[in-house]
XYZ file of C-alpha atoms in Angstrom:
143
model
C -59.360 55.677 70.065
C -58.596 53.363 67.275
C -60.520 55.232 64.780
C -57.848 57.976 63.995
C -55.022 55.215 63.744
C -53.831 54.674 60.375
C -53.339 51.278 58.713
C -49.989 49.994 57.992
C -50.437 50.634 54.340
C -51.634 54.231 54.793
C -48.824 54.612 57.118
C -46.292 53.438 54.527
C -47.827 55.544 51.808
C -47.309 58.464 54.022
C -43.846 57.732 54.346
C -43.357 57.219 50.731
C -44.772 59.970 49.137
C -42.324 62.458 50.744
C -39.555 60.470 49.658
C -40.883 60.892 45.983
C -41.067 64.614 46.812
C -37.576 64.858 48.328
C -36.281 63.029 45.341
C -37.875 64.981 42.798
C -37.642 68.809 44.444
C -34.301 68.268 46.460
C -32.270 65.441 44.540
C -33.161 63.032 47.338
C -31.836 59.475 47.240
C -33.987 57.080 45.501
C -33.018 54.023 47.281
C -35.953 54.390 49.727
C -38.419 54.317 46.852
C -36.352 51.316 45.039
C -36.776 49.693 48.571
C -40.332 50.359 48.785
C -40.873 48.778 45.441
C -40.134 45.412 47.029
C -43.130 45.928 49.565
C -45.901 43.344 49.761
C -48.209 46.322 49.812
C -49.733 47.003 46.593
C -50.384 50.840 47.686
C -46.695 51.181 48.649
C -45.333 49.611 45.291
C -47.414 52.122 43.553
C -46.505 55.270 45.242
C -42.923 54.456 44.929
C -43.334 53.680 41.237
C -44.893 57.029 40.794
C -42.140 58.815 42.816
C -39.528 57.028 40.602
C -41.498 57.793 37.252
C -41.793 61.379 37.961
C -37.976 61.911 37.933
C -37.420 59.543 34.902
C -36.635 56.378 36.847
C -38.165 53.274 35.160
C -37.619 50.892 38.261
C -41.367 50.911 38.682
C -42.772 50.417 35.141
C -44.079 47.074 35.552
C -45.878 48.110 38.738
C -47.406 51.077 37.038
C -48.292 49.024 34.004
C -49.801 46.468 36.377
C -51.821 48.881 38.134
C -53.510 50.413 35.195
C -54.884 47.005 34.497
C -55.348 45.402 37.825
C -56.178 47.896 40.530
C -59.985 48.408 41.319
C -59.264 51.962 42.356
C -59.992 54.386 39.739
C -58.273 57.059 41.353
C -55.267 54.941 41.641
C -55.170 53.720 38.042
C -55.469 57.320 36.809
C -52.381 58.178 38.963
C -50.512 55.115 37.220
C -51.514 56.417 33.947
C -50.421 59.944 34.696
C -47.124 58.529 36.069
C -46.495 56.481 32.788
C -47.000 59.680 30.922
C -44.514 61.749 32.930
C -42.009 58.640 32.564
C -42.408 58.694 28.855
C -41.058 55.136 28.592
C -41.742 53.640 25.025
C -42.773 50.312 26.747
C -45.776 52.005 27.759
C -46.716 53.710 24.617
C -48.916 50.951 23.205
C -51.085 50.810 26.216
C -51.416 54.504 26.566
C -52.173 55.065 23.034
C -54.860 52.094 23.261
C -56.362 53.758 26.413
C -56.562 57.182 24.828
C -58.113 55.787 21.667
C -60.982 54.136 23.549
C -63.573 56.872 23.894
C -65.538 54.671 26.446
C -62.724 53.646 28.703
C -62.553 55.178 32.143
C -58.878 56.068 31.704
C -59.258 57.681 28.304
C -58.817 61.530 29.316
C -55.806 60.578 31.589
C -54.283 58.680 28.817
C -54.702 61.393 26.169
C -52.868 63.771 28.597
C -50.165 61.252 29.143
C -49.393 60.440 25.678
C -48.505 63.991 25.059
C -45.198 62.958 26.640
C -44.542 60.476 23.883
C -44.301 63.171 21.379
C -40.626 62.378 20.800
C -40.876 58.592 20.513
C -41.075 56.302 17.663
C -44.855 56.570 18.287
C -44.965 60.174 17.723
C -46.794 60.016 14.448
C -49.403 57.838 16.149
C -49.783 60.281 18.961
C -50.102 63.286 16.764
C -53.020 61.841 14.782
C -54.653 60.600 17.952
C -54.208 64.217 19.648
C -55.442 66.128 16.434
C -58.571 63.675 16.398
C -59.448 64.178 20.286
C -58.778 67.992 19.694
C -60.895 67.942 16.677
C -63.759 66.412 18.694
C -63.497 63.464 16.667
C -63.018 61.420 19.981
C -64.339 61.187 23.517
C -62.036 63.917 24.737
C -61.853 67.560 23.316
C -59.037 69.776 24.563
């Protein structure tokens, strides 16, 4: 009977994702996600950081940036890159531009999409040049 039971981190993730949805769609309380940021479970931290980023709250920025570099699961790393794009915080711009510029990097396409959110930042010219290069097919990603 234990085969159907969720691990503690999976169970926490099931509670955190709906909290992020409620925050985004129904103006929910961010306190649940902010509290989840203090969890010792990296999956819970990542899901909470993603939920906060999707509503423009930077509390999870360091978790997202660390996840891009340190999490072994590529899907989780892509999720972190997408959330960084949605957050559009200038502190992550250099990381996203570097990833999008590296044609051989596994996160290249996710980063290319994410940097589109940085169009109004101080990095706008670099973002524009990179996106034009990618669209022209000069890079590893063409739109």
